[in-house]
Short mmCIF file of C-alpha atoms in Angstrom, two decimals:
data_model
loop_
_atom_site.label_atom_id
_atom_site.label_comp_id
_atom_site.label_asym_id
_atom_site.label_seq_id
_atom_site.Cartn_x
_atom_site.Cartn_y
_atom_site.Cartn_z
CA PRO A 83 61.63 11.99 26.97
CA ASP A 84 62.85 8.41 27.36
CA VAL A 85 61.94 7.63 23.75
CA HIS A 86 64.21 10.43 22.60
CA THR A 87 67.11 9.65 24.93
CA ILE A 88 67.04 5.96 23.96
CA SER A 89 66.89 6.96 20.31
CA LEU A 90 69.97 9.12 20.93
CA ALA A 91 71.71 6.14 22.50
CA ARG A 92 70.94 4.08 19.42
CA ARG A 93 72.18 6.72 16.98
CA LEU A 94 75.36 7.45 18.90
CA ALA A 95 76.07 3.86 20.08
CA LEU A 96 76.18 4.93 23.73
CA SER A 97 74.72 1.90 25.48
CA PRO A 98 77.32 -0.63 24.20
CA VAL A 99 80.03 1.40 25.96
CA LEU A 100 78.21 1.12 29.28
CA ALA A 101 77.70 -2.59 28.72
CA GLU A 102 81.47 -3.09 28.56
CA ALA A 103 82.57 -1.17 31.65
CA ALA A 104 81.58 1.49 34.17
CA VAL A 105 82.37 4.97 32.84
CA ASP A 106 82.02 8.58 33.85
CA ALA A 107 81.03 11.42 31.53
CA THR A 108 84.61 12.12 30.51
CA ALA A 109 85.22 8.50 29.48
CA LEU A 110 81.91 8.24 27.65
CA ALA A 111 82.63 11.43 25.73
CA THR A 112 86.10 10.22 24.79
CA LEU A 113 84.94 6.77 23.69
CA THR A 114 81.95 7.96 21.64
CA GLY A 115 83.06 11.37 20.37
CA ILE A 116 80.23 13.32 21.98
CA SER A 117 80.37 16.46 24.11
CA GLU A 118 81.28 15.82 27.75
CA ARG A 119 78.52 18.17 28.89
CA TYR A 120 75.92 16.18 26.97
CA ALA A 121 77.47 12.90 28.11
CA GLU A 122 76.88 14.01 31.70
CA GLU A 123 73.30 15.07 30.96
CA TRP A 124 72.51 11.79 29.23
CA LEU A 125 74.07 9.59 31.91
CA VAL A 126 72.23 11.33 34.74
CA GLN A 127 68.93 11.12 32.89
CA GLN A 128 69.43 7.42 32.10
CA ALA A 129 70.19 6.73 35.75
CA ALA A 130 67.13 8.66 36.90
CA ALA A 131 65.00 6.69 34.42
CA GLY A 132 66.40 3.40 35.71
CA PHE A 133 68.15 2.32 32.51
CA VAL A 134 71.68 2.52 33.94
CA GLU A 135 73.18 2.22 37.42
CA ARG A 136 75.50 4.69 39.15
CA ASP A 137 78.13 3.36 41.53
CA ALA A 138 79.67 4.98 44.61
CA ASP A 139 82.50 6.42 42.50
CA GLY A 140 80.07 8.27 40.24
CA ARG A 141 80.55 5.94 37.28
CA PHE A 142 77.69 4.53 35.24
CA ARG A 143 77.13 1.01 33.95
CA LEU A 144 74.39 -0.80 32.05
CA PRO A 145 73.05 -3.63 34.25
CA ALA A 146 73.66 -7.10 32.81
CA GLU A 147 69.92 -7.80 32.58
CA HIS A 148 69.48 -4.70 30.40
CA VAL A 149 72.10 -5.73 27.83
CA PRO A 150 69.86 -8.17 25.90
CA VAL A 151 67.16 -5.49 25.70
CA LEU A 152 69.26 -2.47 24.72
CA VAL A 153 72.48 -3.80 23.15
CA ASP A 154 72.34 -7.39 21.86
CA GLU A 155 70.63 -7.14 18.46
CA ASP A 156 70.48 -10.94 18.19
CA SER A 157 68.63 -11.42 21.47
CA ALA A 158 64.95 -12.34 21.46
CA ALA A 159 64.58 -9.72 24.20
CA PHE A 160 66.05 -6.89 22.09
CA GLU A 161 63.65 -3.94 22.26
CA LEU A 162 65.79 -0.95 21.31
CA GLY A 163 63.85 -0.62 18.06
CA ALA A 164 60.75 0.42 20.00
CA ALA A 165 62.21 3.87 20.67
CA PRO A 166 62.84 4.94 17.05
CA LEU A 167 59.57 3.29 16.03
CA LEU A 168 57.61 5.43 18.49
CA PHE A 169 59.70 8.45 17.54
CA GLY A 170 58.74 7.91 13.89
CA LEU A 171 55.08 7.63 14.76
CA ALA A 172 55.14 10.86 16.75
CA ASN A 173 57.19 12.70 14.15
CA THR A 174 54.52 12.09 11.50
CA LEU A 175 51.66 13.57 13.53
CA PRO A 176 51.23 16.60 11.18
CA GLU A 177 50.79 14.31 8.15
CA VAL A 178 48.33 12.14 10.09
CA ALA A 179 46.35 15.23 11.12
CA ASP A 180 46.18 16.36 7.48
CA ALA A 181 44.98 12.88 6.48
CA TYR A 182 42.19 13.09 9.06
CA VAL A 183 40.91 16.25 7.41
CA ALA A 184 41.39 15.14 3.80
CA GLY A 185 40.24 11.57 4.33
CA THR A 186 43.42 10.26 2.70
CA GLY A 187 46.31 8.33 4.21
CA VAL A 188 49.98 8.53 5.13
CA GLU A 189 52.41 6.44 3.12
CA PHE A 190 54.72 4.07 4.99
CA GLY A 191 57.77 5.86 3.61
CA ASP A 192 56.63 9.13 5.19
CA PHE A 193 57.29 7.72 8.67
CA GLY A 194 61.01 7.85 7.88
CA ALA A 195 64.14 5.86 8.55
CA GLU A 196 63.71 5.85 12.34
CA PHE A 197 60.36 4.08 12.09
CA ARG A 198 61.48 1.73 9.29
CA GLU A 199 64.68 0.64 11.02
CA GLY A 200 63.09 0.44 14.46
CA LEU A 201 60.34 -1.87 13.24
CA ALA A 202 62.85 -4.06 11.41
CA SER A 203 65.14 -4.39 14.42
CA LEU A 204 62.26 -5.48 16.65
CA ASN A 205 61.36 -8.34 14.32
CA ARG A 206 64.90 -9.27 13.22
CA PRO A 207 65.84 -11.74 16.03
CA GLY A 208 62.72 -13.84 15.51
CA PHE A 209 63.16 -13.93 11.75
CA LEU A 210 66.83 -14.89 11.92
CA PHE A 211 66.81 -17.32 14.84
CA SER A 212 63.27 -18.68 15.31
CA ILE A 213 61.80 -18.95 11.83
CA ARG A 214 63.09 -22.52 11.44
CA ASP A 215 61.22 -23.53 14.57
CA TRP A 216 58.05 -21.77 13.43
CA ILE A 217 58.03 -23.53 10.07
CA GLY A 218 59.10 -26.78 11.72
CA GLU A 219 55.76 -26.86 13.54
CA MET A 220 54.21 -27.45 10.09
CA PRO A 221 56.00 -30.56 8.71
CA ASP A 222 53.99 -30.48 5.49
CA VAL A 223 55.40 -27.00 4.85
CA ALA A 224 58.94 -27.64 6.11
CA THR A 225 59.53 -30.76 4.00
CA PRO A 226 59.29 -29.08 0.58
CA LEU A 227 61.40 -26.19 1.84
CA GLU A 228 64.13 -28.59 2.88
CA ALA A 229 64.05 -30.11 -0.59
CA GLY A 230 64.30 -26.74 -2.33
CA ALA A 231 61.12 -24.73 -2.82
CA THR A 232 60.30 -21.23 -4.02
CA VAL A 233 58.90 -18.80 -1.45
CA LEU A 234 57.11 -15.49 -1.91
CA ASP A 235 57.66 -13.30 1.15
CA ALA A 236 55.12 -10.48 0.94
CA GLY A 237 55.69 -7.29 2.89
CA CYS A 238 59.33 -8.21 3.49
CA GLY A 239 60.45 -4.81 4.77
CA LEU A 240 64.21 -4.68 5.26
CA GLY A 241 64.40 -8.33 4.25
CA TRP A 242 65.09 -10.11 7.52
CA SER A 243 62.21 -12.55 7.11
CA SER A 244 63.37 -13.47 3.59
CA ILE A 245 66.96 -13.80 4.79
CA GLY A 246 65.84 -15.86 7.77
CA LEU A 247 63.98 -18.27 5.48
CA ALA A 248 67.03 -18.64 3.23
CA ARG A 249 69.33 -19.28 6.18
CA ALA A 250 66.95 -21.76 7.80
CA PHE A 251 66.40 -23.69 4.56
CA PRO A 252 69.59 -23.61 2.45
CA GLU A 253 67.90 -25.06 -0.64
CA VAL A 254 65.07 -22.53 -1.00
CA SER A 255 64.77 -19.54 -3.29
CA VAL A 256 62.96 -16.52 -1.88
CA VAL A 257 61.32 -13.58 -3.61
CA GLY A 258 60.71 -10.73 -1.18
CA VAL A 259 58.32 -7.96 -2.17
CA ASP A 260 57.58 -4.61 -0.58
CA LEU A 261 56.00 -1.34 -1.69
CA ASP A 262 58.54 0.82 0.17
CA LEU A 263 61.59 1.50 -2.02
CA ALA A 264 63.92 2.42 0.86
CA SER A 265 63.11 -0.90 2.52
CA ILE A 266 63.89 -2.83 -0.65
CA VAL A 267 67.22 -1.04 -1.10
CA ALA A 268 68.17 -1.93 2.48
CA ALA A 269 66.92 -5.50 2.05
CA ARG A 270 69.18 -6.06 -0.94
CA ALA A 271 72.18 -4.79 1.01
CA ASN A 272 71.26 -6.96 4.00
CA ALA A 273 70.97 -10.07 1.81
CA GLU A 274 74.37 -9.34 0.29
CA THR A 275 75.95 -8.99 3.71
CA ALA A 276 74.25 -12.19 4.92
CA GLY A 277 75.62 -14.09 1.92
CA VAL A 278 72.24 -15.18 0.56
CA SER A 279 71.78 -12.77 -2.35
CA ASP A 280 72.20 -15.68 -4.79
CA ARG A 281 68.96 -17.21 -3.48
CA VAL A 282 67.03 -14.15 -2.28
CA THR A 283 65.77 -11.46 -4.62
CA PHE A 284 63.68 -8.42 -3.80
CA LEU A 285 61.01 -6.69 -5.85
CA HIS A 286 59.84 -3.12 -5.35
CA THR A 287 56.17 -3.52 -6.16
CA ASN A 288 52.73 -3.95 -4.65
CA ALA A 289 51.81 -7.32 -3.14
CA THR A 290 48.71 -7.18 -5.35
CA ASP A 291 50.77 -6.87 -8.57
CA GLU A 292 50.08 -10.38 -9.81
CA ASP A 293 51.91 -9.97 -13.13
CA ALA A 294 55.15 -8.83 -11.49
CA LEU A 295 55.05 -11.57 -8.88
CA ARG A 296 54.31 -14.25 -11.48
CA ALA A 297 57.13 -12.99 -13.71
CA ALA A 298 59.55 -13.50 -10.80
CA SER A 299 58.55 -17.18 -10.56
CA PRO A 300 56.60 -18.39 -13.63
CA ASP A 301 56.05 -21.83 -12.08
CA GLY A 302 54.37 -20.32 -9.05
CA TYR A 303 55.30 -20.44 -5.37
CA ASP A 304 55.41 -23.40 -3.03
CA LEU A 305 54.93 -21.15 -0.01
CA VAL A 306 53.66 -17.61 0.47
CA THR A 307 54.53 -15.91 3.75
CA CYS A 308 53.35 -12.59 5.13
CA PHE A 309 55.08 -11.83 8.43
CA GLN A 310 53.81 -8.86 10.44
CA ALA A 311 52.56 -7.20 7.26
CA LEU A 312 49.05 -8.24 6.19
CA HIS A 313 47.43 -5.71 8.56
CA ASP A 314 49.48 -2.92 6.95
CA MET A 315 48.30 -3.63 3.39
CA GLY A 316 45.74 -1.33 1.82
CA GLU A 317 43.90 -4.23 0.15
CA PRO A 318 44.62 -7.33 2.22
CA ASP A 319 41.71 -9.25 0.72
CA VAL A 320 42.97 -8.63 -2.81
CA ALA A 321 46.51 -9.58 -1.80
CA LEU A 322 45.33 -12.89 -0.34
CA GLN A 323 43.43 -13.68 -3.54
CA VAL A 324 46.55 -12.95 -5.59
CA PHE A 325 48.66 -15.17 -3.32
CA GLY A 326 46.19 -18.00 -3.79
CA ARG A 327 46.38 -17.77 -7.57
CA LEU A 328 50.19 -17.72 -7.48
CA LEU A 329 50.50 -20.95 -5.50
CA SER A 330 51.79 -24.13 -7.11
CA ALA A 331 49.54 -27.18 -7.04
CA ASP A 332 50.65 -28.24 -3.54
CA GLY A 333 51.50 -24.75 -2.30
CA THR A 334 50.65 -23.25 1.07
#
């Protein structure tokens, strides 16, 4: 039940209201446009589950220590994406059951927007705010990026890893690639909003499509990254071989 009620909070932007001030059901309904009856049901359930606190006046507030987890999308502690991710997994059970019988698989896109966006939001803070530190631990990799290198970001999803690289290293050019079309469409919009679309491009293709990846950067790539994605690829060994052939002479 908590997965669903937290997913509701995400869809209806309920938790940010409780982070700002203590409210009762009437105030929550007015501020968010939901039914007062359902506002009361949701608040009581959230209090019973321990997500929100209820004061002596019967008003509800999100505890300060819960704000980074449930509201602040830029916080390293932000975990709200876990709810829609789990919801997406559960929602696809019939397709998974059919795959068990047929011996086939379930495409990433079949898990839906809840799963896609939940997964992206879990990884987003690290990609946007820590990627510079991660790369900085490898000076031989960071130096060419600072000078202006070309990066292939395989399995880029909604693009936050590609955008994070471009923000961390203002001279680089990044080519993000993903097999899920909806993810690529969202990634392009995210790059535009982030102001890096002049240096970040996205391809809707397979990470094993060597011709398409080479066409995007005929001189090869100085760095190939694969954040949180290699284990999801159908042919990870083939992808790694392709990445190796696409590297420039001193590439990583």
